[in-house]
Tab-separated table of C-alpha atoms and ligand atoms in Angstrom:
chain	number	residue	atom	x	y	z
A	1	UNK	CA	0.000	0.000	0.000
A	2	UNK	CA	1.211	3.462	-0.843
A	3	UNK	CA	1.524	6.112	1.811
A	4	UNK	CA	-1.262	8.612	1.966
A	5	UNK	CA	-0.355	12.064	0.826
A	6	UNK	CA	-2.514	14.866	2.086
A	7	UNK	CA	-3.770	16.822	-0.902
A	8	UNK	CA	-6.179	19.681	-0.878
A	9	UNK	CA	-9.065	18.743	-3.093
A	10	UNK	CA	-9.540	21.458	-5.741
A	11	UNK	CA	-12.860	23.084	-5.054
A	12	UNK	CA	-13.624	25.942	-7.435
A	13	UNK	CA	-16.190	27.336	-5.001
A	14	UNK	CA	-13.637	27.529	-2.200
A	15	UNK	CA	-11.202	29.178	-4.579
A	16	UNK	CA	-13.799	31.782	-5.496
A	17	UNK	CA	-14.407	32.479	-1.808
A	18	UNK	CA	-10.668	33.045	-1.312
A	19	UNK	CA	-10.714	35.576	-4.106
A	20	UNK	CA	-13.601	37.509	-2.568
A	21	UNK	CA	-11.862	37.561	0.812
A	22	UNK	CA	-8.668	38.860	-0.842
A	23	UNK	CA	-10.616	41.638	-2.544
A	24	UNK	CA	-12.130	42.699	0.782
A	25	UNK	CA	-8.679	42.657	2.369
A	26	UNK	CA	-7.463	45.084	-0.297
A	27	UNK	CA	-10.041	47.619	0.935
A	28	UNK	CA	-8.889	47.552	4.537
A	29	UNK	CA	-5.772	49.756	4.314
A	30	UNK	CA	-7.830	52.556	2.736
A	31	UNK	CA	-10.387	52.166	5.481
A	32	UNK	CA	-7.790	52.433	8.245
A	33	UNK	CA	-5.780	55.322	6.781
A	34	UNK	CA	-8.939	57.362	6.235
A	35	UNK	CA	-9.896	57.030	9.875
A	36	UNK	CA	-13.270	55.432	9.231
A	37	UNK	CA	-14.696	52.584	11.294
A	38	UNK	CA	-16.759	50.974	8.563
A	39	UNK	CA	-17.515	51.143	4.880
A	40	UNK	CA	-21.069	50.798	3.550
A	41	UNK	CA	-21.111	49.288	0.042
A	42	UNK	CA	-24.368	50.031	-1.782
A	43	UNK	CA	-23.442	49.533	-5.479
A	44	UNK	CA	-24.798	46.212	-6.771
A	45	UNK	CA	-21.718	45.348	-8.855
A	46	UNK	CA	-19.494	46.227	-5.905
A	47	UNK	CA	-21.493	43.926	-3.619
A	48	UNK	CA	-21.033	41.112	-6.163
A	49	UNK	CA	-17.322	41.866	-6.502
A	50	UNK	CA	-16.728	41.705	-2.752
A	51	UNK	CA	-18.945	38.734	-1.865
A	52	UNK	CA	-20.004	36.792	-4.990
A	53	UNK	CA	-23.659	37.512	-4.208
A	54	UNK	CA	-25.606	38.411	-7.358
A	55	UNK	CA	-29.045	39.338	-5.976
A	56	UNK	CA	-30.203	42.936	-5.677
A	57	UNK	CA	-31.418	45.222	-2.861
A	58	UNK	CA	-28.490	44.143	-0.688
A	59	UNK	CA	-25.656	46.115	0.929
A	60	UNK	CA	-22.329	45.191	2.519
A	61	UNK	CA	-20.939	46.634	5.758
A	62	UNK	CA	-17.202	46.154	6.082
A	63	UNK	CA	-15.154	46.833	9.211
A	64	UNK	CA	-11.549	45.936	10.019
A	65	UNK	CA	-12.627	42.505	11.251
A	66	UNK	CA	-16.211	41.887	10.081
A	67	UNK	CA	-18.070	41.663	6.840
A	68	UNK	CA	-21.863	41.712	6.916
A	69	UNK	CA	-24.171	41.283	3.947
A	70	UNK	CA	-27.565	42.905	4.503
A	71	UNK	CA	-30.273	41.242	2.450
A	72	UNK	CA	-33.897	40.104	2.680
A	73	UNK	CA	-35.768	36.796	3.014
A	74	UNK	CA	-36.148	36.299	-0.773
A	75	UNK	CA	-32.426	35.580	-0.957
A	76	UNK	CA	-31.835	33.202	1.958
A	77	UNK	CA	-31.139	30.193	-0.309
A	78	UNK	CA	-29.089	32.184	-2.804
A	79	UNK	CA	-26.946	33.689	-0.025
A	80	UNK	CA	-26.059	30.193	1.146
A	81	UNK	CA	-25.154	29.101	-2.388
A	82	UNK	CA	-23.172	32.136	-3.473
A	83	UNK	CA	-21.394	33.375	-0.354
A	84	UNK	CA	-21.689	30.817	2.464
A	85	UNK	CA	-18.623	32.246	4.243
A	86	UNK	CA	-20.085	35.743	4.596
A	87	UNK	CA	-22.002	36.714	7.718
A	88	UNK	CA	-25.503	37.828	6.734
A	89	UNK	CA	-28.139	40.067	8.262
A	90	UNK	CA	-31.506	39.131	6.752
A	91	UNK	CA	-33.908	41.929	7.530
A	92	UNK	CA	-37.526	41.277	8.486
A	93	UNK	CA	-40.040	42.185	5.788
A	94	UNK	CA	-41.243	44.973	8.089
A	95	UNK	CA	-37.805	46.680	8.035
A	96	UNK	CA	-36.678	48.727	5.072
A	97	UNK	CA	-33.138	48.307	3.770
A	98	UNK	CA	-31.851	51.634	5.118
A	99	UNK	CA	-33.444	50.823	8.494
A	100	UNK	CA	-31.547	47.525	8.492
A	101	UNK	CA	-28.359	49.520	7.823
A	102	UNK	CA	-29.158	51.610	10.902
A	103	UNK	CA	-29.765	48.445	12.965
A	104	UNK	CA	-26.461	46.885	11.890
A	105	UNK	CA	-24.350	50.020	12.339
A	106	UNK	CA	-25.845	50.649	15.767
A	107	UNK	CA	-25.235	47.019	16.719
A	108	UNK	CA	-21.602	47.266	15.616
A	109	UNK	CA	-21.169	50.512	17.553
A	110	UNK	CA	-19.373	52.232	14.654
A	111	UNK	CA	-19.334	56.031	14.374
A	112	UNK	CA	-17.461	57.152	11.269
A	113	UNK	CA	-18.848	55.327	8.232
A	114	UNK	CA	-17.716	55.773	4.636
A	115	UNK	CA	-20.404	55.569	1.961
A	116	UNK	CA	-20.321	55.250	-1.811
A	117	UNK	CA	-21.243	58.885	-2.255
A	118	UNK	CA	-21.093	58.892	-6.058
A	119	UNK	CA	-23.663	56.078	-6.287
A	120	UNK	CA	-26.203	57.191	-3.646
A	121	UNK	CA	-29.212	59.321	-4.520
A	122	UNK	CA	-30.026	62.282	-2.297
A	123	UNK	CA	-33.157	60.430	-1.107
A	124	UNK	CA	-31.106	57.371	-0.128
A	125	UNK	CA	-28.569	59.518	1.696
A	126	UNK	CA	-31.344	61.221	3.661
A	127	UNK	CA	-32.959	57.879	4.527
A	128	UNK	CA	-29.613	56.574	5.799
A	129	UNK	CA	-29.044	59.693	7.887
A	130	UNK	CA	-32.477	59.295	9.418
A	131	UNK	CA	-32.006	55.559	10.114
A	132	UNK	CA	-28.556	56.021	11.688
A	133	UNK	CA	-28.639	59.465	13.340
A	134	UNK	CA	-25.500	58.913	15.439
A	135	UNK	CA	-23.330	57.989	12.437
A	136	UNK	CA	-20.854	60.499	11.083
A	137	UNK	CA	-21.128	59.793	7.333
A	138	UNK	CA	-17.992	60.308	5.257
A	139	UNK	CA	-17.947	60.345	1.452
A	140	UNK	CA	-15.834	57.412	0.207
A	141	UNK	CA	-16.555	57.283	-3.534
A	142	UNK	CA	-15.018	54.860	-6.000
A	143	UNK	CA	-12.982	52.829	-3.469
A	144	UNK	CA	-14.260	49.538	-4.892
A	145	UNK	CA	-14.370	50.808	-8.489
A	146	UNK	CA	-10.672	51.645	-8.264
A	147	UNK	CA	-9.879	48.124	-7.035
A	148	UNK	CA	-12.019	46.642	-9.791
A	149	UNK	CA	-9.860	48.357	-12.439
A	150	UNK	CA	-7.170	45.724	-11.784
A	151	UNK	CA	-8.529	42.247	-12.427
A	152	UNK	CA	-7.494	39.042	-10.654
A	153	UNK	CA	-7.079	35.658	-12.380
A	154	UNK	CA	-10.700	34.616	-11.965
A	155	UNK	CA	-11.927	37.876	-13.465
A	156	UNK	CA	-9.550	37.661	-16.413
A	157	UNK	CA	-10.662	34.066	-17.066
A	158	UNK	CA	-14.289	35.222	-17.018
A	159	UNK	CA	-13.533	38.068	-19.460
A	160	UNK	CA	-11.770	35.583	-21.766
A	161	UNK	CA	-14.908	33.456	-21.671
A	162	UNK	CA	-17.105	36.494	-22.446
A	163	UNK	CA	-14.882	37.181	-25.452
A	164	UNK	CA	-14.978	33.560	-26.663
A	165	UNK	CA	-18.791	33.613	-26.483
A	166	UNK	CA	-18.991	36.932	-28.356
A	167	UNK	CA	-16.625	35.628	-31.024
A	168	UNK	CA	-18.629	32.435	-31.545
A	169	UNK	CA	-21.808	34.521	-31.798
A	170	UNK	CA	-20.149	36.776	-34.388
A	171	UNK	CA	-19.140	33.773	-36.510
A	172	UNK	CA	-22.812	32.696	-36.602
A	173	UNK	CA	-23.919	36.294	-37.250
A	174	UNK	CA	-21.552	36.708	-40.207
A	175	UNK	CA	-22.347	33.242	-41.574
A	176	UNK	CA	-26.109	33.875	-41.626
A	177	UNK	CA	-26.038	37.560	-42.672
A	178	UNK	CA	-28.260	38.308	-45.705
A	179	UNK	CA	-28.435	41.499	-47.804
A	180	UNK	CA	-32.133	41.889	-46.972
A	181	UNK	CA	-31.645	41.837	-43.186
A	182	UNK	CA	-32.469	45.023	-41.287
A	183	UNK	CA	-30.457	46.598	-38.489
A	184	UNK	CA	-33.214	45.724	-36.011
A	185	UNK	CA	-33.459	42.087	-37.122
A	186	UNK	CA	-29.700	41.725	-36.881
A	187	UNK	CA	-29.449	43.322	-33.434
A	188	UNK	CA	-32.170	40.953	-32.164
A	189	UNK	CA	-30.466	37.985	-33.855
A	190	UNK	CA	-27.132	38.835	-32.240
A	191	UNK	CA	-28.786	38.807	-28.828
A	192	UNK	CA	-30.088	35.314	-29.584
A	193	UNK	CA	-26.720	34.041	-30.925
A	194	UNK	CA	-24.911	35.305	-27.830
A	195	UNK	CA	-27.301	33.357	-25.592
A	196	UNK	CA	-27.099	30.235	-27.776
A	197	UNK	CA	-23.299	30.431	-27.647
A	198	UNK	CA	-23.299	30.303	-23.846
A	199	UNK	CA	-23.738	33.932	-22.827
A	200	UNK	CA	-26.060	35.129	-20.079
A	201	UNK	CA	-26.972	37.843	-22.572
A	202	UNK	CA	-25.422	40.707	-24.502
A	203	UNK	CA	-23.244	43.051	-22.483
A	204	UNK	CA	-25.249	45.984	-23.959
A	205	UNK	CA	-27.879	46.289	-26.723
A	206	UNK	CA	-25.868	45.464	-29.872
A	207	UNK	CA	-25.208	48.320	-32.297
A	208	UNK	CA	-25.832	47.273	-35.898
A	209	UNK	CA	-25.492	50.242	-38.254
A	210	UNK	CA	-25.827	50.311	-42.046
A	211	UNK	CA	-23.859	52.906	-44.026
A	212	UNK	CA	-24.288	56.519	-42.932
A	213	UNK	CA	-26.022	55.403	-39.732
A	214	UNK	CA	-22.579	54.191	-38.611
A	215	UNK	CA	-21.586	57.869	-38.419
A	216	UNK	CA	-23.498	57.920	-35.115
A	217	UNK	CA	-21.258	56.063	-32.640
A	218	UNK	CA	-24.259	54.833	-30.577
A	219	UNK	CA	-27.098	54.634	-33.108
A	220	UNK	CA	-30.186	52.579	-32.206
A	221	UNK	CA	-31.106	49.903	-34.797
A	222	UNK	CA	-33.767	50.734	-37.436
A	223	UNK	CA	-35.472	49.077	-40.417
A	224	UNK	CA	-32.601	50.004	-42.730
A	225	UNK	CA	-31.365	47.032	-44.794
A	226	UNK	CA	-27.801	45.802	-45.215
A	227	UNK	CA	-28.076	46.046	-49.033
A	228	UNK	CA	-28.735	49.802	-48.838
A	229	UNK	CA	-25.050	50.552	-48.288
A	230	UNK	CA	-21.527	49.222	-48.707
A	231	UNK	CA	-20.670	48.859	-45.021
A	232	UNK	CA	-22.111	47.423	-41.835
A	233	UNK	CA	-20.792	48.344	-38.375
A	234	UNK	CA	-21.399	45.861	-35.554
A	235	UNK	CA	-20.568	46.665	-31.911
A	236	UNK	CA	-21.437	43.815	-29.566
A	237	UNK	CA	-20.367	41.847	-26.514
A	238	UNK	CA	-21.402	39.009	-24.245
A	239	UNK	CA	-21.891	38.489	-20.522
A	240	UNK	CA	-20.171	35.275	-19.417
A	241	UNK	CA	-21.708	32.884	-16.860
A	242	UNK	CA	-19.306	34.509	-14.338
A	243	UNK	CA	-21.001	37.856	-15.185
A	244	UNK	CA	-17.990	39.534	-16.835
A	245	UNK	CA	-18.339	41.342	-20.129
A	246	UNK	CA	-16.691	41.672	-23.512
A	247	UNK	CA	-16.909	44.524	-26.032
A	248	UNK	CA	-15.931	44.349	-29.720
A	249	UNK	CA	-16.557	46.318	-32.899
A	250	UNK	CA	-15.983	45.299	-36.512
A	251	UNK	CA	-16.939	46.855	-39.846
A	252	UNK	CA	-17.996	44.462	-42.594
A	253	UNK	CA	-17.880	45.348	-46.285
A	254	UNK	CA	-21.244	44.486	-47.865
A	255	UNK	CA	-20.685	45.413	-51.522
A	256	UNK	CA	-17.929	43.993	-53.742
A	257	UNK	CA	-18.366	46.223	-56.791
A	258	UNK	CA	-15.591	48.800	-57.115
A	259	UNK	CA	-16.974	52.216	-56.242
A	260	UNK	CA	-15.801	55.469	-54.738
A	261	UNK	CA	-17.585	54.355	-51.546
A	262	UNK	CA	-15.599	51.149	-51.505
A	263	UNK	CA	-12.364	53.048	-51.993
A	264	UNK	CA	-13.247	55.415	-49.197
A	265	UNK	CA	-14.132	52.525	-46.903
A	266	UNK	CA	-10.812	50.888	-47.694
A	267	UNK	CA	-8.742	54.006	-46.971
A	268	UNK	CA	-10.650	55.057	-43.821
A	269	UNK	CA	-10.537	51.485	-42.517
A	270	UNK	CA	-6.774	51.291	-43.111
A	271	UNK	CA	-6.265	54.565	-41.213
A	272	UNK	CA	-8.383	53.459	-38.225
A	273	UNK	CA	-6.536	50.144	-38.132
A	274	UNK	CA	-3.139	51.917	-38.143
A	275	UNK	CA	-4.353	54.142	-35.293
A	276	UNK	CA	-5.560	51.129	-33.324
A	277	UNK	CA	-2.286	49.259	-33.838
A	278	UNK	CA	-0.300	52.312	-32.664
A	279	UNK	CA	-2.421	52.558	-29.507
A	280	UNK	CA	-2.160	48.834	-28.760
A	281	UNK	CA	1.644	49.074	-29.072
A	282	UNK	CA	1.552	51.850	-26.441
A	283	UNK	CA	-0.289	49.681	-23.876
A	284	UNK	CA	2.078	48.621	-21.106
A	285	UNK	CA	2.450	49.049	-17.335
A	286	UNK	CA	3.342	52.659	-16.535
A	287	UNK	CA	1.759	54.091	-19.691
A	288	UNK	CA	-0.638	56.984	-18.977
A	289	UNK	CA	-4.204	56.799	-20.338
A	290	UNK	CA	-3.993	60.111	-22.218
A	291	UNK	CA	-0.754	59.034	-23.955
A	292	UNK	CA	-2.310	55.784	-25.185
A	293	UNK	CA	-5.246	57.853	-26.473
A	294	UNK	CA	-2.823	60.254	-28.177
A	295	UNK	CA	-1.001	57.389	-29.906
A	296	UNK	CA	-4.175	56.642	-31.875
A	297	UNK	CA	-5.455	60.209	-32.126
A	298	UNK	CA	-2.239	61.511	-33.699
A	299	UNK	CA	-2.361	58.861	-36.460
A	300	UNK	CA	-5.960	59.855	-37.257
A	301	UNK	CA	-5.081	63.572	-37.173
A	302	UNK	CA	-2.087	63.021	-39.459
A	303	UNK	CA	-4.440	61.237	-41.853
A	304	UNK	CA	-6.582	64.386	-41.999
A	305	UNK	CA	-9.447	63.172	-39.807
A	306	UNK	CA	-8.634	64.753	-36.444
A	307	UNK	CA	-12.123	66.308	-36.306
A	308	UNK	CA	-13.881	63.009	-36.998
A	309	UNK	CA	-12.883	61.022	-33.903
A	310	UNK	CA	-15.253	62.444	-31.288
A	311	UNK	CA	-14.943	60.020	-28.382
A	312	UNK	CA	-12.344	58.609	-26.012
A	313	UNK	CA	-10.096	55.783	-27.194
A	314	UNK	CA	-11.294	53.189	-24.721
A	315	UNK	CA	-12.513	52.139	-21.297
A	316	UNK	CA	-12.138	49.426	-18.721
A	317	UNK	CA	-14.439	46.438	-19.067
A	318	UNK	CA	-15.423	43.927	-16.376
A	319	UNK	CA	-18.600	43.457	-14.344
A	320	UNK	CA	-19.820	46.594	-16.146
A	321	UNK	CA	-19.411	47.498	-19.791
A	322	UNK	CA	-17.826	50.861	-18.958
A	323	UNK	CA	-15.671	50.991	-15.845
A	324	UNK	CA	-12.309	52.311	-14.692
A	325	UNK	CA	-9.857	53.078	-16.148
A	326	UNK	CA	-10.875	55.597	-18.810
A	327	UNK	CA	-8.501	55.884	-21.763
A	328	UNK	CA	-9.181	59.328	-23.190
A	329	UNK	CA	-7.501	62.691	-23.816
A	330	UNK	CA	-7.357	63.918	-20.197
A	331	UNK	CA	-6.929	60.549	-18.465
A	332	UNK	CA	-4.034	60.574	-15.971
A	333	UNK	CA	-4.599	56.897	-15.090
A	334	UNK	CA	-1.364	54.918	-15.046
A	335	UNK	CA	-1.879	51.474	-16.558
A	336	UNK	CA	-1.142	48.492	-14.314
A	337	UNK	CA	-0.864	44.758	-15.000
A	338	UNK	CA	-4.313	43.183	-14.740
A	339	UNK	CA	-6.242	46.094	-16.236
A	340	UNK	CA	-8.466	45.142	-19.179
A	341	UNK	CA	-9.274	48.022	-21.533
A	342	UNK	CA	-10.893	48.467	-24.909
A	343	UNK	CA	-8.966	50.156	-27.705
A	344	UNK	CA	-11.568	51.540	-30.099
A	345	UNK	CA	-10.573	54.417	-32.362
A	346	UNK	CA	-13.117	55.515	-34.976
A	347	UNK	CA	-13.637	57.925	-37.838
A	348	UNK	CA	-17.169	59.205	-38.414
A	349	UNK	CA	-18.177	61.129	-41.541
A	350	UNK	CA	-21.747	62.475	-41.424
A	351	UNK	CA	-23.714	61.471	-44.519
A	352	UNK	CA	-21.247	58.699	-45.391
A	353	UNK	CA	-20.714	56.363	-42.448
A	354	UNK	CA	-18.240	55.427	-39.793
A	355	UNK	CA	-15.480	52.942	-39.098
A	356	UNK	CA	-14.601	51.835	-35.579
A	357	UNK	CA	-12.406	48.877	-34.672
A	358	UNK	CA	-12.588	47.708	-31.071
A	359	UNK	CA	-10.578	45.064	-29.242
A	360	UNK	CA	-10.139	44.131	-25.580
A	361	UNK	CA	-6.569	44.348	-24.308
A	362	UNK	CA	-5.061	43.013	-21.068
A	363	UNK	CA	-2.152	44.917	-19.534
A	364	UNK	CA	0.498	42.295	-18.687
A	365	UNK	CA	3.654	42.679	-16.537
A	366	UNK	CA	5.769	43.166	-19.656
A	367	UNK	CA	3.354	44.815	-22.069
A	368	UNK	CA	-0.054	43.675	-23.230
A	369	UNK	CA	-2.087	40.818	-24.642
A	370	UNK	CA	-4.847	41.403	-27.171
A	371	UNK	CA	-7.593	39.113	-25.903
A	372	UNK	CA	-9.952	39.414	-28.897
A	373	UNK	CA	-9.139	37.411	-32.007
A	374	UNK	CA	-11.770	38.195	-34.681
A	375	UNK	CA	-9.954	39.191	-37.914
A	376	UNK	CA	-10.064	42.896	-38.707
A	377	UNK	CA	-9.192	43.126	-42.394
A	378	UNK	CA	-12.082	43.808	-44.754
A	379	UNK	CA	-11.361	40.796	-46.990
A	380	UNK	CA	-11.644	38.332	-44.086
A	381	UNK	CA	-14.871	39.955	-42.921
A	382	UNK	CA	-16.674	39.757	-46.289
A	383	UNK	CA	-19.949	38.033	-45.293
A	384	UNK	CA	-21.482	36.754	-48.538
A	385	UNK	CA	-19.903	33.461	-49.723
B	401	LIG	ZN1	-18.226	48.475	-28.090
B	402	LIG	ZN1	-16.432	49.972	-25.904
């Protein structure tokens, strides 16, 4: 008989719990240096990030040695499944959520409490003040959002999965695309493909824009048909089962015949691609957001289209589709390993159309990794046989 070797059985749930505990630990130094006794977390995505709990109407109270999740009886089973290690305070149906906050804070005997001041409405702030009259409330905005900008391994794996789902959905989308399809039909179809490919849903309502409608960076889909123009812009993403998001944009050529439009599409597309490649090369630890933005913006300006790129270069992506860090002209954010950002330069010409190319990029210790793999060149994206 062989000797028994003690091995720790790999339990993905336990591992997830460790990650949530580590994230909470990262908040503690801020809490102590700011001289506050507790932090009240009210943002739903922040509650999920810190505990794994995905229900709504629930808050977290964090002190140096306790974590309490305030929820209600609807979630008793879900709390046990998603965050069994977290102490919970399930309020009676007769107590409102802010009253439960008052009960918990009074019970803990804390005085100075930081709150997520950028996410609270004035009405919520007043209700909290009323429910906890002895508490000295301190604004503590964006503490969790700033932590969320740097992803851990589990988050990066979940973003990779969200990208893989979005890319499978795009392959189906491109394979089934017909000249008679409308923007609206295609946006609805993409939502379906994303779900069929394993996504919880789309990470935002897909943008499907034919021709000059692509000149509007966020245009809602209409009855316009693919065949009415030479280009189709698609901006889409998926939510993975782990609730992380992806965000991609591609422009498909939809007319083969040589035309001035085709030539223009080719030259504008080549310029946007050069700008995107320059920005991606600039992504590394220590790079400043505004400099990465400038790397793309200067290429577009040199190409004569400086006035036609009217939005920031990119944004963080994670539990939300737009989160820290921002990558735009005034961004002083210094990139760190673990950040996942979009790089999405565009050129928009009213009356003609627009070209945007968007990929998701991970900042690595020695540079970057482009996580999205869908081809970008117009030939590879030709949809019709
Ligand atoms: Zn996008
Ligand atoms: Zn985006």
